[in-house]
Amino acid sequence: MTKEVLKKIFIKRNIDIAIVTIAVLMGAYFEWTIPQIIVFGIFVWIILNPIASRFPAMIALAFLTLTPFFLVFKKKALTEETAIYAYYFLILTVVMAIYEIWKEDKIKPEN
């Protein structure tokens, strides 16, 4: 029985890695920048392997915290990039929160 469980886990992990690899190659095909490809790969990985919504929220808050500092130092391009990444991670936070609520409602028996 343990062998079968390990085999299922191994197959699922390989499928996840293949999907993330396809996502990264897709980013390279569309000539995205390296940070954009990395963020897209992270999004795909997190969607395949859900995590608590507070983790993407912390990353979004970190990017939002950096944004005014880059504005003060007149780094306009970097300011825009960090604001965009903050927005991406806020979207991911909402998606993960919706998933958590859906999962909680699915587990909870109806009375």
PDB file of N, CA and C in Angstrom:
ATOM      1  N   MET A   1       0.821  -1.195   0.000  1.00  0.00           N
ATOM      2  CA  MET A   1       0.000   0.000   0.000  1.00  0.00           C
ATOM      3  C   MET A   1       0.865   1.260   0.000  1.00  0.00           C
ATOM      4  N   THR A   2       1.921   1.271   0.754  1.00  0.00           N
ATOM      5  CA  THR A   2       2.800   2.435   0.815  1.00  0.00           C
ATOM      6  C   THR A   2       3.425   2.697  -0.544  1.00  0.00           C
ATOM      7  N   LYS A   3       3.748   1.652  -1.254  1.00  0.00           N
ATOM      8  CA  LYS A   3       4.345   1.793  -2.575  1.00  0.00           C
ATOM      9  C   LYS A   3       3.389   2.492  -3.536  1.00  0.00           C
ATOM     10  N   GLU A   4       2.121   2.143  -3.456  1.00  0.00           N
ATOM     11  CA  GLU A   4       1.117   2.755  -4.335  1.00  0.00           C
ATOM     12  C   GLU A   4       0.935   4.234  -4.020  1.00  0.00           C
ATOM     13  N   VAL A   5       0.921   4.573  -2.749  1.00  0.00           N
ATOM     14  CA  VAL A   5       0.759   5.968  -2.330  1.00  0.00           C
ATOM     15  C   VAL A   5       1.952   6.789  -2.822  1.00  0.00           C
ATOM     16  N   LEU A   6       3.151   6.271  -2.636  1.00  0.00           N
ATOM     17  CA  LEU A   6       4.343   6.975  -3.096  1.00  0.00           C
ATOM     18  C   LEU A   6       4.332   7.144  -4.614  1.00  0.00           C
ATOM     19  N   LYS A   7       3.866   6.148  -5.316  1.00  0.00           N
ATOM     20  CA  LYS A   7       3.800   6.221  -6.774  1.00  0.00           C
ATOM     21  C   LYS A   7       2.824   7.307  -7.221  1.00  0.00           C
ATOM     22  N   LYS A   8       1.663   7.421  -6.544  1.00  0.00           N
ATOM     23  CA  LYS A   8       0.687   8.461  -6.877  1.00  0.00           C
ATOM     24  C   LYS A   8       1.251   9.848  -6.602  1.00  0.00           C
ATOM     25  N   ILE A   9       1.937  10.004  -5.474  1.00  0.00           N
ATOM     26  CA  ILE A   9       2.537  11.293  -5.124  1.00  0.00           C
ATOM     27  C   ILE A   9       3.600  11.665  -6.150  1.00  0.00           C
ATOM     28  N   PHE A  10       4.422  10.695  -6.533  1.00  0.00           N
ATOM     29  CA  PHE A  10       5.497  10.932  -7.492  1.00  0.00           C
ATOM     30  C   PHE A  10       4.925  11.335  -8.847  1.00  0.00           C
ATOM     31  N   ILE A  11       3.863  10.682  -9.278  1.00  0.00           N
ATOM     32  CA  ILE A  11       3.239  11.007 -10.560  1.00  0.00           C
ATOM     33  C   ILE A  11       2.641  12.409 -10.512  1.00  0.00           C
ATOM     34  N   LYS A  12       1.936  12.743  -9.426  1.00  0.00           N
ATOM     35  CA  LYS A  12       1.333  14.076  -9.303  1.00  0.00           C
ATOM     36  C   LYS A  12       2.412  15.150  -9.307  1.00  0.00           C
ATOM     37  N   ARG A  13       3.488  14.910  -8.594  1.00  0.00           N
ATOM     38  CA  ARG A  13       4.572  15.897  -8.538  1.00  0.00           C
ATOM     39  C   ARG A  13       5.204  16.091  -9.908  1.00  0.00           C
ATOM     40  N   ASN A  14       5.389  15.019 -10.656  1.00  0.00           N
ATOM     41  CA  ASN A  14       5.957  15.143 -11.992  1.00  0.00           C
ATOM     42  C   ASN A  14       5.025  15.909 -12.921  1.00  0.00           C
ATOM     43  N   ILE A  15       3.732  15.688 -12.789  1.00  0.00           N
ATOM     44  CA  ILE A  15       2.768  16.424 -13.605  1.00  0.00           C
ATOM     45  C   ILE A  15       2.816  17.910 -13.249  1.00  0.00           C
ATOM     46  N   ASP A  16       2.882  18.225 -11.957  1.00  0.00           N
ATOM     47  CA  ASP A  16       2.976  19.624 -11.526  1.00  0.00           C
ATOM     48  C   ASP A  16       4.239  20.286 -12.079  1.00  0.00           C
ATOM     49  N   ILE A  17       5.357  19.588 -12.004  1.00  0.00           N
ATOM     50  CA  ILE A  17       6.619  20.128 -12.515  1.00  0.00           C
ATOM     51  C   ILE A  17       6.520  20.344 -14.022  1.00  0.00           C
ATOM     52  N   ALA A  18       5.887  19.420 -14.725  1.00  0.00           N
ATOM     53  CA  ALA A  18       5.726  19.565 -16.176  1.00  0.00           C
ATOM     54  C   ALA A  18       4.862  20.785 -16.504  1.00  0.00           C
ATOM     55  N   ILE A  19       3.794  21.002 -15.759  1.00  0.00           N
ATOM     56  CA  ILE A  19       2.910  22.148 -16.009  1.00  0.00           C
ATOM     57  C   ILE A  19       3.642  23.458 -15.741  1.00  0.00           C
ATOM     58  N   VAL A  20       4.411  23.518 -14.658  1.00  0.00           N
ATOM     59  CA  VAL A  20       5.172  24.732 -14.355  1.00  0.00           C
ATOM     60  C   VAL A  20       6.239  24.968 -15.426  1.00  0.00           C
ATOM     61  N   THR A  21       6.869  23.905 -15.887  1.00  0.00           N
ATOM     62  CA  THR A  21       7.868  24.030 -16.956  1.00  0.00           C
ATOM     63  C   THR A  21       7.230  24.563 -18.231  1.00  0.00           C
ATOM     64  N   ILE A  22       6.052  24.066 -18.569  1.00  0.00           N
ATOM     65  CA  ILE A  22       5.333  24.570 -19.744  1.00  0.00           C
ATOM     66  C   ILE A  22       5.005  26.049 -19.567  1.00  0.00           C
ATOM     67  N   ALA A  23       4.606  26.441 -18.354  1.00  0.00           N
ATOM     68  CA  ALA A  23       4.295  27.851 -18.084  1.00  0.00           C
ATOM     69  C   ALA A  23       5.535  28.725 -18.260  1.00  0.00           C
ATOM     70  N   VAL A  24       6.668  28.253 -17.778  1.00  0.00           N
ATOM     71  CA  VAL A  24       7.915  29.019 -17.912  1.00  0.00           C
ATOM     72  C   VAL A  24       8.325  29.108 -19.385  1.00  0.00           C
ATOM     73  N   LEU A  25       8.216  28.003 -20.115  1.00  0.00           N
ATOM     74  CA  LEU A  25       8.541  28.030 -21.541  1.00  0.00           C
ATOM     75  C   LEU A  25       7.591  28.937 -22.316  1.00  0.00           C
ATOM     76  N   MET A  26       6.331  28.964 -21.889  1.00  0.00           N
ATOM     77  CA  MET A  26       5.366  29.863 -22.515  1.00  0.00           C
ATOM     78  C   MET A  26       5.790  31.319 -22.298  1.00  0.00           C
ATOM     79  N   GLY A  27       6.250  31.635 -21.099  1.00  0.00           N
ATOM     80  CA  GLY A  27       6.744  32.981 -20.827  1.00  0.00           C
ATOM     81  C   GLY A  27       7.952  33.330 -21.680  1.00  0.00           C
ATOM     82  N   ALA A  28       8.838  32.366 -21.882  1.00  0.00           N
ATOM     83  CA  ALA A  28      10.003  32.600 -22.740  1.00  0.00           C
ATOM     84  C   ALA A  28       9.567  32.798 -24.194  1.00  0.00           C
ATOM     85  N   TYR A  29       8.574  32.041 -24.632  1.00  0.00           N
ATOM     86  CA  TYR A  29       8.061  32.160 -26.000  1.00  0.00           C
ATOM     87  C   TYR A  29       7.472  33.549 -26.241  1.00  0.00           C
ATOM     88  N   PHE A  30       6.749  34.077 -25.256  1.00  0.00           N
ATOM     89  CA  PHE A  30       6.146  35.402 -25.385  1.00  0.00           C
ATOM     90  C   PHE A  30       7.134  36.525 -25.060  1.00  0.00           C
ATOM     91  N   GLU A  31       8.400  36.153 -24.834  1.00  0.00           N
ATOM     92  CA  GLU A  31       9.492  37.097 -24.582  1.00  0.00           C
ATOM     93  C   GLU A  31       9.241  37.982 -23.365  1.00  0.00           C
ATOM     94  N   TRP A  32       8.743  37.371 -22.291  1.00  0.00           N
ATOM     95  CA  TRP A  32       8.577  38.085 -21.040  1.00  0.00           C
ATOM     96  C   TRP A  32       9.949  38.257 -20.406  1.00  0.00           C
ATOM     97  N   THR A  33      10.034  39.181 -19.463  1.00  0.00           N
ATOM     98  CA  THR A  33      11.292  39.353 -18.729  1.00  0.00           C
ATOM     99  C   THR A  33      11.432  38.221 -17.709  1.00  0.00           C
ATOM    100  N   ILE A  34      12.639  38.053 -17.216  1.00  0.00           N
ATOM    101  CA  ILE A  34      12.902  36.983 -16.247  1.00  0.00           C
ATOM    102  C   ILE A  34      12.022  37.122 -14.998  1.00  0.00           C
ATOM    103  N   PRO A  35      11.901  38.316 -14.386  1.00  0.00           N
ATOM    104  CA  PRO A  35      11.019  38.418 -13.208  1.00  0.00           C
ATOM    105  C   PRO A  35       9.564  38.067 -13.521  1.00  0.00           C
ATOM    106  N   GLN A  36       9.080  38.437 -14.704  1.00  0.00           N
ATOM    107  CA  GLN A  36       7.711  38.097 -15.077  1.00  0.00           C
ATOM    108  C   GLN A  36       7.538  36.583 -15.209  1.00  0.00           C
ATOM    109  N   ILE A  37       8.523  35.919 -15.790  1.00  0.00           N
ATOM    110  CA  ILE A  37       8.463  34.458 -15.934  1.00  0.00           C
ATOM    111  C   ILE A  37       8.481  33.798 -14.562  1.00  0.00           C
ATOM    112  N   ILE A  38       9.328  34.306 -13.656  1.00  0.00           N
ATOM    113  CA  ILE A  38       9.413  33.731 -12.310  1.00  0.00           C
ATOM    114  C   ILE A  38       8.091  33.906 -11.571  1.00  0.00           C
ATOM    115  N   VAL A  39       7.513  35.104 -11.633  1.00  0.00           N
ATOM    116  CA  VAL A  39       6.241  35.355 -10.941  1.00  0.00           C
ATOM    117  C   VAL A  39       5.138  34.476 -11.525  1.00  0.00           C
ATOM    118  N   PHE A  40       5.097  34.345 -12.848  1.00  0.00           N
ATOM    119  CA  PHE A  40       4.090  33.493 -13.478  1.00  0.00           C
ATOM    120  C   PHE A  40       4.275  32.033 -13.057  1.00  0.00           C
ATOM    121  N   GLY A  41       5.525  31.576 -13.006  1.00  0.00           N
ATOM    122  CA  GLY A  41       5.793  30.212 -12.545  1.00  0.00           C
ATOM    123  C   GLY A  41       5.350  29.995 -11.108  1.00  0.00           C
ATOM    124  N   ILE A  42       5.581  31.000 -10.250  1.00  0.00           N
ATOM    125  CA  ILE A  42       5.138  30.919  -8.855  1.00  0.00           C
ATOM    126  C   ILE A  42       3.612  30.848  -8.792  1.00  0.00           C
ATOM    127  N   PHE A  43       2.925  31.667  -9.599  1.00  0.00           N
ATOM    128  CA  PHE A  43       1.463  31.644  -9.611  1.00  0.00           C
ATOM    129  C   PHE A  43       0.946  30.265  -9.997  1.00  0.00           C
ATOM    130  N   VAL A  44       1.514  29.711 -11.036  1.00  0.00           N
ATOM    131  CA  VAL A  44       1.060  28.394 -11.494  1.00  0.00           C
ATOM    132  C   VAL A  44       1.313  27.352 -10.414  1.00  0.00           C
ATOM    133  N   TRP A  45       2.491  27.402  -9.802  1.00  0.00           N
ATOM    134  CA  TRP A  45       2.829  26.427  -8.755  1.00  0.00           C
ATOM    135  C   TRP A  45       1.880  26.548  -7.559  1.00  0.00           C
ATOM    136  N   ILE A  46       1.582  27.779  -7.164  1.00  0.00           N
ATOM    137  CA  ILE A  46       0.703  27.984  -6.007  1.00  0.00           C
ATOM    138  C   ILE A  46      -0.726  27.551  -6.316  1.00  0.00           C
ATOM    139  N   ILE A  47      -1.161  27.751  -7.540  1.00  0.00           N
ATOM    140  CA  ILE A  47      -2.499  27.298  -7.906  1.00  0.00           C
ATOM    141  C   ILE A  47      -2.564  25.774  -7.905  1.00  0.00           C
ATOM    142  N   LEU A  48      -1.486  25.120  -8.346  1.00  0.00           N
ATOM    143  CA  LEU A  48      -1.463  23.652  -8.343  1.00  0.00           C
ATOM    144  C   LEU A  48      -1.319  23.091  -6.930  1.00  0.00           C
ATOM    145  N   ASN A  49      -0.603  23.789  -6.081  1.00  0.00           N
ATOM    146  CA  ASN A  49      -0.364  23.356  -4.698  1.00  0.00           C
ATOM    147  C   ASN A  49      -0.767  24.488  -3.761  1.00  0.00           C
ATOM    148  N   PRO A  50      -2.060  24.595  -3.438  1.00  0.00           N
ATOM    149  CA  PRO A  50      -2.559  25.746  -2.668  1.00  0.00           C
ATOM    150  C   PRO A  50      -1.846  25.923  -1.324  1.00  0.00           C
ATOM    151  N   ILE A  51      -1.641  27.191  -1.001  1.00  0.00           N
ATOM    152  CA  ILE A  51      -1.056  27.562   0.287  1.00  0.00           C
ATOM    153  C   ILE A  51      -2.025  28.517   0.981  1.00  0.00           C
ATOM    154  N   ALA A  52      -1.757  28.829   2.221  1.00  0.00           N
ATOM    155  CA  ALA A  52      -2.603  29.768   2.958  1.00  0.00           C
ATOM    156  C   ALA A  52      -2.536  31.141   2.299  1.00  0.00           C
ATOM    157  N   SER A  53      -3.654  31.826   2.265  1.00  0.00           N
ATOM    158  CA  SER A  53      -3.723  33.115   1.573  1.00  0.00           C
ATOM    159  C   SER A  53      -2.868  34.185   2.249  1.00  0.00           C
ATOM    160  N   ARG A  54      -2.494  33.967   3.482  1.00  0.00           N
ATOM    161  CA  ARG A  54      -1.705  34.992   4.173  1.00  0.00           C
ATOM    162  C   ARG A  54      -0.289  35.110   3.598  1.00  0.00           C
ATOM    163  N   PHE A  55       0.236  34.050   2.981  1.00  0.00           N
ATOM    164  CA  PHE A  55       1.594  34.121   2.439  1.00  0.00           C
ATOM    165  C   PHE A  55       1.684  35.023   1.206  1.00  0.00           C
ATOM    166  N   PRO A  56       0.816  34.869   0.204  1.00  0.00           N
ATOM    167  CA  PRO A  56       0.857  35.839  -0.897  1.00  0.00           C
ATOM    168  C   PRO A  56       0.505  37.256  -0.430  1.00  0.00           C
ATOM    169  N   ALA A  57      -0.325  37.366   0.620  1.00  0.00           N
ATOM    170  CA  ALA A  57      -0.668  38.688   1.147  1.00  0.00           C
ATOM    171  C   ALA A  57       0.568  39.360   1.745  1.00  0.00           C
ATOM    172  N   MET A  58       1.404  38.589   2.431  1.00  0.00           N
ATOM    173  CA  MET A  58       2.627  39.156   2.998  1.00  0.00           C
ATOM    174  C   MET A  58       3.569  39.624   1.894  1.00  0.00           C
ATOM    175  N   ILE A  59       3.668  38.852   0.818  1.00  0.00           N
ATOM    176  CA  ILE A  59       4.521  39.250  -0.298  1.00  0.00           C
ATOM    177  C   ILE A  59       3.969  40.526  -0.941  1.00  0.00           C
ATOM    178  N   ALA A  60       2.646  40.590  -1.105  1.00  0.00           N
ATOM    179  CA  ALA A  60       2.019  41.794  -1.672  1.00  0.00           C
ATOM    180  C   ALA A  60       2.299  43.012  -0.789  1.00  0.00           C
ATOM    181  N   LEU A  61       2.187  42.838   0.513  1.00  0.00           N
ATOM    182  CA  LEU A  61       2.472  43.952   1.426  1.00  0.00           C
ATOM    183  C   LEU A  61       3.943  44.374   1.364  1.00  0.00           C
ATOM    184  N   ALA A  62       4.817  43.409   1.174  1.00  0.00           N
ATOM    185  CA  ALA A  62       6.244  43.746   1.036  1.00  0.00           C
ATOM    186  C   ALA A  62       6.473  44.588  -0.217  1.00  0.00           C
ATOM    187  N   PHE A  63       5.855  44.198  -1.325  1.00  0.00           N
ATOM    188  CA  PHE A  63       5.992  44.986  -2.552  1.00  0.00           C
ATOM    189  C   PHE A  63       5.364  46.372  -2.386  1.00  0.00           C
ATOM    190  N   LEU A  64       4.209  46.434  -1.720  1.00  0.00           N
ATOM    191  CA  LEU A  64       3.576  47.734  -1.490  1.00  0.00           C
ATOM    192  C   LEU A  64       4.424  48.624  -0.588  1.00  0.00           C
ATOM    193  N   THR A  65       5.124  48.022   0.352  1.00  0.00           N
ATOM    194  CA  THR A  65       6.004  48.782   1.238  1.00  0.00           C
ATOM    195  C   THR A  65       7.207  49.343   0.478  1.00  0.00           C
ATOM    196  N   LEU A  66       7.715  48.591  -0.485  1.00  0.00           N
ATOM    197  CA  LEU A  66       8.871  49.049  -1.261  1.00  0.00           C
ATOM    198  C   LEU A  66       8.519  50.160  -2.243  1.00  0.00           C
ATOM    199  N   THR A  67       7.285  50.189  -2.697  1.00  0.00           N
ATOM    200  CA  THR A  67       6.877  51.138  -3.731  1.00  0.00           C
ATOM    201  C   THR A  67       7.164  52.598  -3.373  1.00  0.00           C
ATOM    202  N   PRO A  68       6.776  53.102  -2.194  1.00  0.00           N
ATOM    203  CA  PRO A  68       7.067  54.513  -1.902  1.00  0.00           C
ATOM    204  C   PRO A  68       8.562  54.822  -1.792  1.00  0.00           C
ATOM    205  N   PHE A  69       9.343  53.847  -1.339  1.00  0.00           N
ATOM    206  CA  PHE A  69      10.782  54.069  -1.243  1.00  0.00           C
ATOM    207  C   PHE A  69      11.394  54.271  -2.630  1.00  0.00           C
ATOM    208  N   PHE A  70      10.939  53.491  -3.589  1.00  0.00           N
ATOM    209  CA  PHE A  70      11.443  53.662  -4.948  1.00  0.00           C
ATOM    210  C   PHE A  70      10.974  54.990  -5.537  1.00  0.00           C
ATOM    211  N   LEU A  71       9.784  55.430  -5.142  1.00  0.00           N
ATOM    212  CA  LEU A  71       9.296  56.738  -5.598  1.00  0.00           C
ATOM    213  C   LEU A  71      10.175  57.866  -5.063  1.00  0.00           C
ATOM    214  N   VAL A  72      10.540  57.775  -3.798  1.00  0.00           N
ATOM    215  CA  VAL A  72      11.370  58.802  -3.179  1.00  0.00           C
ATOM    216  C   VAL A  72      12.733  58.878  -3.871  1.00  0.00           C
ATOM    217  N   PHE A  73      13.270  57.731  -4.262  1.00  0.00           N
ATOM    218  CA  PHE A  73      14.588  57.695  -4.893  1.00  0.00           C
ATOM    219  C   PHE A  73      14.520  57.832  -6.416  1.00  0.00           C
ATOM    220  N   LYS A  74      13.357  58.266  -6.920  1.00  0.00           N
ATOM    221  CA  LYS A  74      13.158  58.562  -8.343  1.00  0.00           C
ATOM    222  C   LYS A  74      13.441  57.361  -9.253  1.00  0.00           C
ATOM    223  N   LYS A  75      13.054  56.188  -8.813  1.00  0.00           N
ATOM    224  CA  LYS A  75      13.182  54.964  -9.619  1.00  0.00           C
ATOM    225  C   LYS A  75      11.804  54.622 -10.178  1.00  0.00           C
ATOM    226  N   LYS A  76      11.379  55.384 -11.179  1.00  0.00           N
ATOM    227  CA  LYS A  76      10.014  55.266 -11.681  1.00  0.00           C
ATOM    228  C   LYS A  76       9.716  53.872 -12.237  1.00  0.00           C
ATOM    229  N   ALA A  77      10.621  53.319 -13.041  1.00  0.00           N
ATOM    230  CA  ALA A  77      10.381  51.999 -13.642  1.00  0.00           C
ATOM    231  C   ALA A  77      10.276  50.921 -12.558  1.00  0.00           C
ATOM    232  N   LEU A  78      11.158  50.984 -11.579  1.00  0.00           N
ATOM    233  CA  LEU A  78      11.137  50.012 -10.493  1.00  0.00           C
ATOM    234  C   LEU A  78       9.891  50.179  -9.634  1.00  0.00           C
ATOM    235  N   THR A  79       9.458  51.422  -9.452  1.00  0.00           N
ATOM    236  CA  THR A  79       8.229  51.695  -8.697  1.00  0.00           C
ATOM    237  C   THR A  79       7.032  51.044  -9.371  1.00  0.00           C
ATOM    238  N   GLU A  80       6.944  51.213 -10.674  1.00  0.00           N
ATOM    239  CA  GLU A  80       5.831  50.622 -11.416  1.00  0.00           C
ATOM    240  C   GLU A  80       5.866  49.101 -11.362  1.00  0.00           C
ATOM    241  N   GLU A  81       7.050  48.521 -11.492  1.00  0.00           N
ATOM    242  CA  GLU A  81       7.186  47.065 -11.430  1.00  0.00           C
ATOM    243  C   GLU A  81       6.737  46.519 -10.072  1.00  0.00           C
ATOM    244  N   THR A  82       7.185  47.154  -8.990  1.00  0.00           N
ATOM    245  CA  THR A  82       6.803  46.652  -7.664  1.00  0.00           C
ATOM    246  C   THR A  82       5.309  46.820  -7.424  1.00  0.00           C
ATOM    247  N   ALA A  83       4.735  47.909  -7.935  1.00  0.00           N
ATOM    248  CA  ALA A  83       3.284  48.096  -7.782  1.00  0.00           C
ATOM    249  C   ALA A  83       2.524  47.020  -8.555  1.00  0.00           C
ATOM    250  N   ILE A  84       3.004  46.683  -9.734  1.00  0.00           N
ATOM    251  CA  ILE A  84       2.356  45.634 -10.535  1.00  0.00           C
ATOM    252  C   ILE A  84       2.471  44.283  -9.835  1.00  0.00           C
ATOM    253  N   TYR A  85       3.653  43.965  -9.293  1.00  0.00           N
ATOM    254  CA  TYR A  85       3.825  42.694  -8.594  1.00  0.00           C
ATOM    255  C   TYR A  85       2.958  42.645  -7.332  1.00  0.00           C
ATOM    256  N   ALA A  86       2.827  43.772  -6.658  1.00  0.00           N
ATOM    257  CA  ALA A  86       1.937  43.819  -5.485  1.00  0.00           C
ATOM    258  C   ALA A  86       0.513  43.498  -5.912  1.00  0.00           C
ATOM    259  N   TYR A  87       0.090  44.064  -7.017  1.00  0.00           N
ATOM    260  CA  TYR A  87      -1.256  43.804  -7.535  1.00  0.00           C
ATOM    261  C   TYR A  87      -1.419  42.321  -7.892  1.00  0.00           C
ATOM    262  N   TYR A  88      -0.423  41.737  -8.548  1.00  0.00           N
ATOM    263  CA  TYR A  88      -0.482  40.306  -8.887  1.00  0.00           C
ATOM    264  C   TYR A  88      -0.652  39.456  -7.630  1.00  0.00           C
ATOM    265  N   PHE A  89       0.134  39.758  -6.614  1.00  0.00           N
ATOM    266  CA  PHE A  89       0.060  38.952  -5.399  1.00  0.00           C
ATOM    267  C   PHE A  89      -1.229  39.214  -4.627  1.00  0.00           C
ATOM    268  N   LEU A  90      -1.794  40.405  -4.745  1.00  0.00           N
ATOM    269  CA  LEU A  90      -3.107  40.651  -4.138  1.00  0.00           C
ATOM    270  C   LEU A  90      -4.181  39.815  -4.834  1.00  0.00           C
ATOM    271  N   ILE A  91      -4.089  39.705  -6.151  1.00  0.00           N
ATOM    272  CA  ILE A  91      -5.031  38.854  -6.889  1.00  0.00           C
ATOM    273  C   ILE A  91      -4.883  37.407  -6.441  1.00  0.00           C
ATOM    274  N   LEU A  92      -3.641  36.953  -6.319  1.00  0.00           N
ATOM    275  CA  LEU A  92      -3.405  35.584  -5.870  1.00  0.00           C
ATOM    276  C   LEU A  92      -3.927  35.377  -4.454  1.00  0.00           C
ATOM    277  N   THR A  93      -3.814  36.386  -3.598  1.00  0.00           N
ATOM    278  CA  THR A  93      -4.343  36.303  -2.241  1.00  0.00           C
ATOM    279  C   THR A  93      -5.854  36.106  -2.261  1.00  0.00           C
ATOM    280  N   VAL A  94      -6.538  36.854  -3.115  1.00  0.00           N
ATOM    281  CA  VAL A  94      -7.996  36.724  -3.216  1.00  0.00           C
ATOM    282  C   VAL A  94      -8.367  35.336  -3.735  1.00  0.00           C
ATOM    283  N   VAL A  95      -7.651  34.853  -4.738  1.00  0.00           N
ATOM    284  CA  VAL A  95      -7.937  33.521  -5.277  1.00  0.00           C
ATOM    285  C   VAL A  95      -7.743  32.461  -4.200  1.00  0.00           C
ATOM    286  N   MET A  96      -6.653  32.556  -3.438  1.00  0.00           N
ATOM    287  CA  MET A  96      -6.399  31.580  -2.381  1.00  0.00           C
ATOM    288  C   MET A  96      -7.437  31.694  -1.261  1.00  0.00           C
ATOM    289  N   ALA A  97      -7.876  32.910  -0.940  1.00  0.00           N
ATOM    290  CA  ALA A  97      -8.903  33.086   0.098  1.00  0.00           C
ATOM    291  C   ALA A  97     -10.228  32.476  -0.352  1.00  0.00           C
ATOM    292  N   ILE A  98     -10.575  32.676  -1.608  1.00  0.00           N
ATOM    293  CA  ILE A  98     -11.803  32.060  -2.143  1.00  0.00           C
ATOM    294  C   ILE A  98     -11.688  30.542  -2.086  1.00  0.00           C
ATOM    295  N   TYR A  99     -10.516  30.021  -2.436  1.00  0.00           N
ATOM    296  CA  TYR A  99     -10.310  28.567  -2.371  1.00  0.00           C
ATOM    297  C   TYR A  99     -10.446  28.072  -0.931  1.00  0.00           C
ATOM    298  N   GLU A 100      -9.883  28.800   0.030  1.00  0.00           N
ATOM    299  CA  GLU A 100      -9.980  28.396   1.436  1.00  0.00           C
ATOM    300  C   GLU A 100     -11.433  28.369   1.898  1.00  0.00           C
ATOM    301  N   ILE A 101     -12.208  29.378   1.527  1.00  0.00           N
ATOM    302  CA  ILE A 101     -13.628  29.423   1.909  1.00  0.00           C
ATOM    303  C   ILE A 101     -14.382  28.270   1.257  1.00  0.00           C
ATOM    304  N   TRP A 102     -14.110  28.021  -0.023  1.00  0.00           N
ATOM    305  CA  TRP A 102     -14.769  26.931  -0.741  1.00  0.00           C
ATOM    306  C   TRP A 102     -14.425  25.582  -0.107  1.00  0.00           C
ATOM    307  N   LYS A 103     -13.162  25.395   0.231  1.00  0.00           N
ATOM    308  CA  LYS A 103     -12.728  24.143   0.849  1.00  0.00           C
ATOM    309  C   LYS A 103     -13.359  23.963   2.226  1.00  0.00           C
ATOM    310  N   GLU A 104     -13.439  25.058   2.991  1.00  0.00           N
ATOM    311  CA  GLU A 104     -14.044  25.004   4.319  1.00  0.00           C
ATOM    312  C   GLU A 104     -15.531  24.656   4.226  1.00  0.00           C
ATOM    313  N   ASP A 105     -16.245  25.263   3.281  1.00  0.00           N
ATOM    314  CA  ASP A 105     -17.669  24.970   3.097  1.00  0.00           C
ATOM    315  C   ASP A 105     -17.880  23.545   2.612  1.00  0.00           C
ATOM    316  N   LYS A 106     -16.965  23.043   1.822  1.00  0.00           N
ATOM    317  CA  LYS A 106     -17.071  21.685   1.298  1.00  0.00           C
ATOM    318  C   LYS A 106     -16.885  20.648   2.410  1.00  0.00           C
ATOM    319  N   ILE A 107     -16.004  20.952   3.344  1.00  0.00           N
ATOM    320  CA  ILE A 107     -15.728  20.025   4.444  1.00  0.00           C
ATOM    321  C   ILE A 107     -16.828  20.068   5.493  1.00  0.00           C
ATOM    322  N   LYS A 108     -17.365  21.269   5.744  1.00  0.00           N
ATOM    323  CA  LYS A 108     -18.363  21.454   6.794  1.00  0.00           C
ATOM    324  C   LYS A 108     -19.680  20.763   6.403  1.00  0.00           C
ATOM    325  N   PRO A 109     -20.196  19.880   7.252  1.00  0.00           N
ATOM    326  CA  PRO A 109     -21.477  19.230   6.933  1.00  0.00           C
ATOM    327  C   PRO A 109     -22.637  20.217   7.064  1.00  0.00           C
ATOM    328  N   GLU A 110     -23.598  20.067   6.182  1.00  0.00           N
ATOM    329  CA  GLU A 110     -24.773  20.941   6.227  1.00  0.00           C
ATOM    330  C   GLU A 110     -25.757  20.416   7.266  1.00  0.00           C
ATOM    331  N   ASN A 111     -26.404  21.331   7.989  1.00  0.00           N
ATOM    332  CA  ASN A 111     -27.371  20.942   9.026  1.00  0.00           C
ATOM    333  C   ASN A 111     -28.765  21.056   8.511  1.00  0.00           C
TER     334      ASN A 111
END
